[in-house]
XYZ file of C-alpha atoms in Angstrom:
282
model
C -34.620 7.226 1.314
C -31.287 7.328 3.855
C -32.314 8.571 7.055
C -29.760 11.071 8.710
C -30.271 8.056 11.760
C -28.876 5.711 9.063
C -26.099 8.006 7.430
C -25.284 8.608 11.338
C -24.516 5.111 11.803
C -22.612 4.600 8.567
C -20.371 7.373 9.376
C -19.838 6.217 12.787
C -19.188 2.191 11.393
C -16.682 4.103 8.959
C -15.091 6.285 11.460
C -14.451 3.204 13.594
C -12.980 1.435 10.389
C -10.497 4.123 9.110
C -9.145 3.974 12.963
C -8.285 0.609 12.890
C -6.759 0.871 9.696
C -4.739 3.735 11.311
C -3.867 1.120 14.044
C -2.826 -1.301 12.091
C 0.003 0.910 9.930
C 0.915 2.704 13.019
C 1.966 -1.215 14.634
C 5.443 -2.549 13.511
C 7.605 -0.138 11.524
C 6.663 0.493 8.397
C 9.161 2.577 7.681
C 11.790 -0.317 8.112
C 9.936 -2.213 5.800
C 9.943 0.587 3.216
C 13.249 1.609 3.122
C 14.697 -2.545 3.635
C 12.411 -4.656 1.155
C 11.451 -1.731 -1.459
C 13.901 1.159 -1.473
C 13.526 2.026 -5.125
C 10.038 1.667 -5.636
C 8.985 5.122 -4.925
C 12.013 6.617 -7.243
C 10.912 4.027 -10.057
C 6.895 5.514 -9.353
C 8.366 9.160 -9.608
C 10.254 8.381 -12.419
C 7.299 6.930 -14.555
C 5.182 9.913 -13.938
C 7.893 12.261 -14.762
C 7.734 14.475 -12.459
C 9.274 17.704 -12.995
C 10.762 20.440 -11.129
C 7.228 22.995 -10.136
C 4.948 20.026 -10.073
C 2.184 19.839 -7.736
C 2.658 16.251 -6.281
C -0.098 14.694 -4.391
C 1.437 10.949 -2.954
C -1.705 9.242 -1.412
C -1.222 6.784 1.622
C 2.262 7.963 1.397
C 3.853 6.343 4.379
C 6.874 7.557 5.266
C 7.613 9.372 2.149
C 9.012 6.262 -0.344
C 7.648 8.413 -3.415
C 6.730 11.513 -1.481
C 10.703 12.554 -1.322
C 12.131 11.222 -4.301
C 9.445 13.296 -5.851
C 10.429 16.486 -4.013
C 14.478 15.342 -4.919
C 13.061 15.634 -8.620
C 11.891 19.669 -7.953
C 8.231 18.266 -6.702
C 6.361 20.557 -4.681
C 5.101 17.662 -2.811
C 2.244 17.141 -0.141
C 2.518 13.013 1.498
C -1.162 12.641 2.628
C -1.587 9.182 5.096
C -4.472 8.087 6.871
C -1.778 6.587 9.476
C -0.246 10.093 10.329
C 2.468 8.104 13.190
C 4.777 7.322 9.841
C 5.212 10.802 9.232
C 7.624 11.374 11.723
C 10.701 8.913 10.463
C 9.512 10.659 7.081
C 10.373 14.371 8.259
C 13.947 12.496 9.459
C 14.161 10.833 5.863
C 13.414 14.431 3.983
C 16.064 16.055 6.195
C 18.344 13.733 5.263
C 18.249 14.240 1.727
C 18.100 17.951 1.798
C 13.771 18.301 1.143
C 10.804 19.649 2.735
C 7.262 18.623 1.923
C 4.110 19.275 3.426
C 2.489 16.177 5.518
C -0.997 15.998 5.784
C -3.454 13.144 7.100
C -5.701 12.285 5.057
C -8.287 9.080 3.981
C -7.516 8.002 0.628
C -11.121 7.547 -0.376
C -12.392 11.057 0.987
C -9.337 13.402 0.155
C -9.378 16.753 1.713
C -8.126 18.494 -1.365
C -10.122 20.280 -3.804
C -10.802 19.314 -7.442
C -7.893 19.505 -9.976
C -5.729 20.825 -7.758
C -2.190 18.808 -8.755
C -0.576 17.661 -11.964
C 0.627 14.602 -10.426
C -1.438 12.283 -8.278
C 0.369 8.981 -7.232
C 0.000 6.114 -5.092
C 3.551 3.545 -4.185
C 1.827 0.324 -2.431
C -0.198 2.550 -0.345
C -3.918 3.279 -1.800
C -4.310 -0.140 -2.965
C -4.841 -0.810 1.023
C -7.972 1.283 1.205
C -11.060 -1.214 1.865
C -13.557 0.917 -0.767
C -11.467 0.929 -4.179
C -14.207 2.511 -6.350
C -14.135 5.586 -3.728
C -10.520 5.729 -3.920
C -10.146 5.863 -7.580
C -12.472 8.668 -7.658
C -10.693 10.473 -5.255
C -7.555 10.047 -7.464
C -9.228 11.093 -10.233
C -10.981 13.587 -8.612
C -8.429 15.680 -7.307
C -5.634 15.257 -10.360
C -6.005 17.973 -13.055
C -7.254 17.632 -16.610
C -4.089 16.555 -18.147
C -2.219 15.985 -15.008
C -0.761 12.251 -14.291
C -2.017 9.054 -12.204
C 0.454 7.191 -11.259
C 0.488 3.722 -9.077
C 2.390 0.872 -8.209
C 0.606 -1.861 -6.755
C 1.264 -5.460 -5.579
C -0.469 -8.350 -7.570
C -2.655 -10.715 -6.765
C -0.522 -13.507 -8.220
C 2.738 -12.048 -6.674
C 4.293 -12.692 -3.591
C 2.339 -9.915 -1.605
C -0.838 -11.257 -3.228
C -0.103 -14.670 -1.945
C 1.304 -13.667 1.313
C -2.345 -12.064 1.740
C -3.995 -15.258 0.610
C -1.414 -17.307 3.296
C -3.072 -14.862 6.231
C -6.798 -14.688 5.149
C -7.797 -17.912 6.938
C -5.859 -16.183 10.174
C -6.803 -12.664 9.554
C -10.073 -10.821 11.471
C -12.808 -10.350 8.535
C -12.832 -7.826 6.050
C -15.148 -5.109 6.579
C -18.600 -5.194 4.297
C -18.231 -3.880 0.829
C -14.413 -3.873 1.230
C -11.980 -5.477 -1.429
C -9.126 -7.104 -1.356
C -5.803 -5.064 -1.736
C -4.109 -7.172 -4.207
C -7.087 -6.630 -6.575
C -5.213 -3.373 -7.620
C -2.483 -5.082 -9.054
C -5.383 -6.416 -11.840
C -4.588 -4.710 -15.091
C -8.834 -5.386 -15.602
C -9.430 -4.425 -12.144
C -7.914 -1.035 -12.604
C -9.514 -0.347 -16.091
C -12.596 -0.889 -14.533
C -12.022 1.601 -11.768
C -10.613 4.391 -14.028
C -13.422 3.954 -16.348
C -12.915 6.649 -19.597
C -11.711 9.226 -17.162
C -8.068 8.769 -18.224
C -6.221 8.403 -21.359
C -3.612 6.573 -22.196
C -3.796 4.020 -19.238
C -0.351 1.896 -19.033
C 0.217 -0.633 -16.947
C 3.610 -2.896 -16.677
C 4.455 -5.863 -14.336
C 7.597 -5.246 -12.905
C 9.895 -7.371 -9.985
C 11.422 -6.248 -7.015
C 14.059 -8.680 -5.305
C 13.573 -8.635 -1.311
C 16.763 -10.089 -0.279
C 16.837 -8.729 3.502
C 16.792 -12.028 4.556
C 18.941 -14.775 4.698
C 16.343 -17.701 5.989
C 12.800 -18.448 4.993
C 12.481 -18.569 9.088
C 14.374 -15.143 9.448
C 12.278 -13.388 7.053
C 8.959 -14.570 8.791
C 10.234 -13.416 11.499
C 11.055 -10.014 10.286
C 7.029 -9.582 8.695
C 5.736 -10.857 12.221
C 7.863 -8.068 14.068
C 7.497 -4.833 11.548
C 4.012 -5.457 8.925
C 0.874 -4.106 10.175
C -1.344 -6.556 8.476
C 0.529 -9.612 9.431
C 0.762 -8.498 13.301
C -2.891 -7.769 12.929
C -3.415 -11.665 11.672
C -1.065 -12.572 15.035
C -2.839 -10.093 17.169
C -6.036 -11.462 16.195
C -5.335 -15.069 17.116
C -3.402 -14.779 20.305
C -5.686 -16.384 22.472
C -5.213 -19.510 20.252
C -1.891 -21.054 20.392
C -2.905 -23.811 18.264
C -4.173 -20.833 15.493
C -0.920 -19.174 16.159
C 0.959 -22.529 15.729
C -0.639 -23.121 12.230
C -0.154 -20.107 11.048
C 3.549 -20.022 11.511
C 3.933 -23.547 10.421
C 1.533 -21.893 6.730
C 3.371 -18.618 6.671
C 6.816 -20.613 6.835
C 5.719 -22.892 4.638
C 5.250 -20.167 1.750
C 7.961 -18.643 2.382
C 10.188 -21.729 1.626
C 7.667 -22.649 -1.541
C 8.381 -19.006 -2.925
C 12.357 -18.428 -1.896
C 14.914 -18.207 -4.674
C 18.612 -18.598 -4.825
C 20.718 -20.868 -2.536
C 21.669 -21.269 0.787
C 22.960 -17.883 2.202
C 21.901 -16.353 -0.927
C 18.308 -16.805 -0.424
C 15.853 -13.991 -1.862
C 12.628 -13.487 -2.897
C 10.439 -11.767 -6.025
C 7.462 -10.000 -5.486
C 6.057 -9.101 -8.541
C 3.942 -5.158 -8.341
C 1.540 -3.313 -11.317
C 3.173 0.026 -12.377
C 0.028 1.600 -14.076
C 0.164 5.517 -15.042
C -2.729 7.439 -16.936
C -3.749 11.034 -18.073
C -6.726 12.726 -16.705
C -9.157 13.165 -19.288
C-alpha cells in the first residue's frame, strides 16, 4: 500500500527533477542549436505525418518551435508544449517571422495537460526522447492522440553521433535519476515497439542522416556544444571544481569529435544519424 507520506515524497523528488531538467534546456541556446545543426528536421517530421491544413497538432518538448511552425506553415492548428517554457520566447520571434501563430503551453512530456484524444497529430522532433521516464511518455503520446490520428517522432540513435556524444559525457555527467533511461534509447527501432505496444498500427520507422557542418574544426565545434547544449554544459557545470575532470573531458570530447569528423580540411562536417518513426493510433 503507497502511503500519501510516500506519494508526497515521490512527487516532491519528481517536482525537483522536472526543474532541473527545465534548468538544463533553459542554459545555452537551444534555439541556436536548432535552427544551426538541424534546420530541416522539424519540416522533414511535419512532412512524414502529413499534416494538413485544420489539423490539431500537438508538438511535445517542442523547443523553440523546429516542428511546431513548419506544422502551422502546413495549415496546422498547432499547440508547442515544453517543459523548458524560456525557449518559447525566440519561438514567438521565429513564428512571426514566417507569418504563424500557435499556442505555447508548458507542459511535462510524461504527464500532459491535455485531455484524451484530443489531436490528430501528436509529434515529437528530438525533444520527448529527453524525458527520464519513457514508458510514461509514450503513454502520454498515445494517450492524448486520437483513434486514427498520427504519432510522429524523430529521435537520435544510440549508435549515431548524438548517441555517442552521450556515451563521450556519461563518465563526466551528474547521475541519472532512478528509473530514468537513457535518451538515445528512443532511437531503438525495438525500444520503441516495445513502448507503443499494439496501441498503434502501422508503426514505421526509417534511419535517416543529417549533415552538421556549422563547424569548420573538430576544436571549434566542441567549443560551440560547450557554449549553447544544455546537457553538455550540465556535464561542465558538474565538474568545475575539478580541473583535472574538466581537462579530461575536453581532451575525450575532442577526441570524438576528430574520430567521427568527415570531409577535409575546411570542409570538415559531421553525420548524426536520427529514427524517423510514425504510427496510427489504434
Amino acid at each position: 500500500m503507497v502511503t500519501a507520506e510516500k506519494k508526497s515524497v515521490t512527487g516532491e523528488a519528481d517536482r525537483q527533477l522536472k526543474a532541473k531538467h527545465r534548468a538544463l534546456w533553459a542554459s545555452g541556446d537551444y534555439p541556436a542549436v536548432a535552427a544551426e545543426l538541424i534546420p530541416d528536421l522539424g519540416a522533414e517530421l511535419v512532412r512524414a505525418c502529413g499534416v494538413r491544413p485544420g489539423d490539431q497538432v500537438l508538438d511535445v518538448a517542442a523547443g523553440s518551435g523546429n516542428a511546431a511552425i513548419p506544422a502551422a506553415v502546413a495549415g496546422g492548428i498547432v499547440t508547442a508544449s515544453d517543459l523548458t517554457p524560456e525557449l518559447f520566447d525566440a519561438g514567438r520571434r521565429i513564428a512571426a517571422e514566417h507569418g504563424v501563430s500557435l499556442e505555447w503551453a508548458e507542459a511535462d512530456a510524461e504527464a500532459l495537460p491535455f485531455a484524451d484524444c484530443s489531436f490528430d497529430v501528436v509529434m515529437s522532433c528530438v525533444g520527448a526522447m529527453f524525458a527520464p521516464h519513457h514508458q510514461a511518455t509514450a503513454d502520454e503520446l498515445i494517450r492524448v492522440a486520437r483513434p486514427g490520428g498520427t504519432i510522429g517522432m524523430i529521435n537520435w540513435t544510440p549508435e549515431g553521433f548524438v548517441g555517442n556524444l552521450f556515451a563521450t559525457m556519461k563518465p563526466y555527467a551528474p547521475p541519472p535519476p532512478p528509473g530514468a533511461s537513457p535518451p538515445p534509447l528512443w532511437g531503438s527501432e525495438d525500444h520503441v515497439r516495445e513502448l507503443f505496444g499494439d496501441r498503434v498500427d502501422g508503426l514505421e520507422t526509417r534511419r535517416q542522416i543529417v549533415v552538421m557542418d556549422h563547424c569548420a574544426t573538430a576544436t571549434e565545434f566542441r567549443e560551440y556544444w560547450k557554449r549553447n547544449y544544455g546537457p553538455t554544459i550540465g556535464a561542465y557545470k558538474f565538474n568545475a571544481d575539478k580541473p583535472d575532470r574538466v581537462e579530461a573531458l575536453d581532451r575525450d570530447f575532442l577526441a570524438f569529435l576528430e574520430r567521427s569528423a568527415r570531409g577535409d580540411t575546411g570542409q570538415v562536417f559531421w553525420e548524426a544519424e536520427y529514427l524517423l518513426v510514425t504510427a496510427t493510433k489504434r
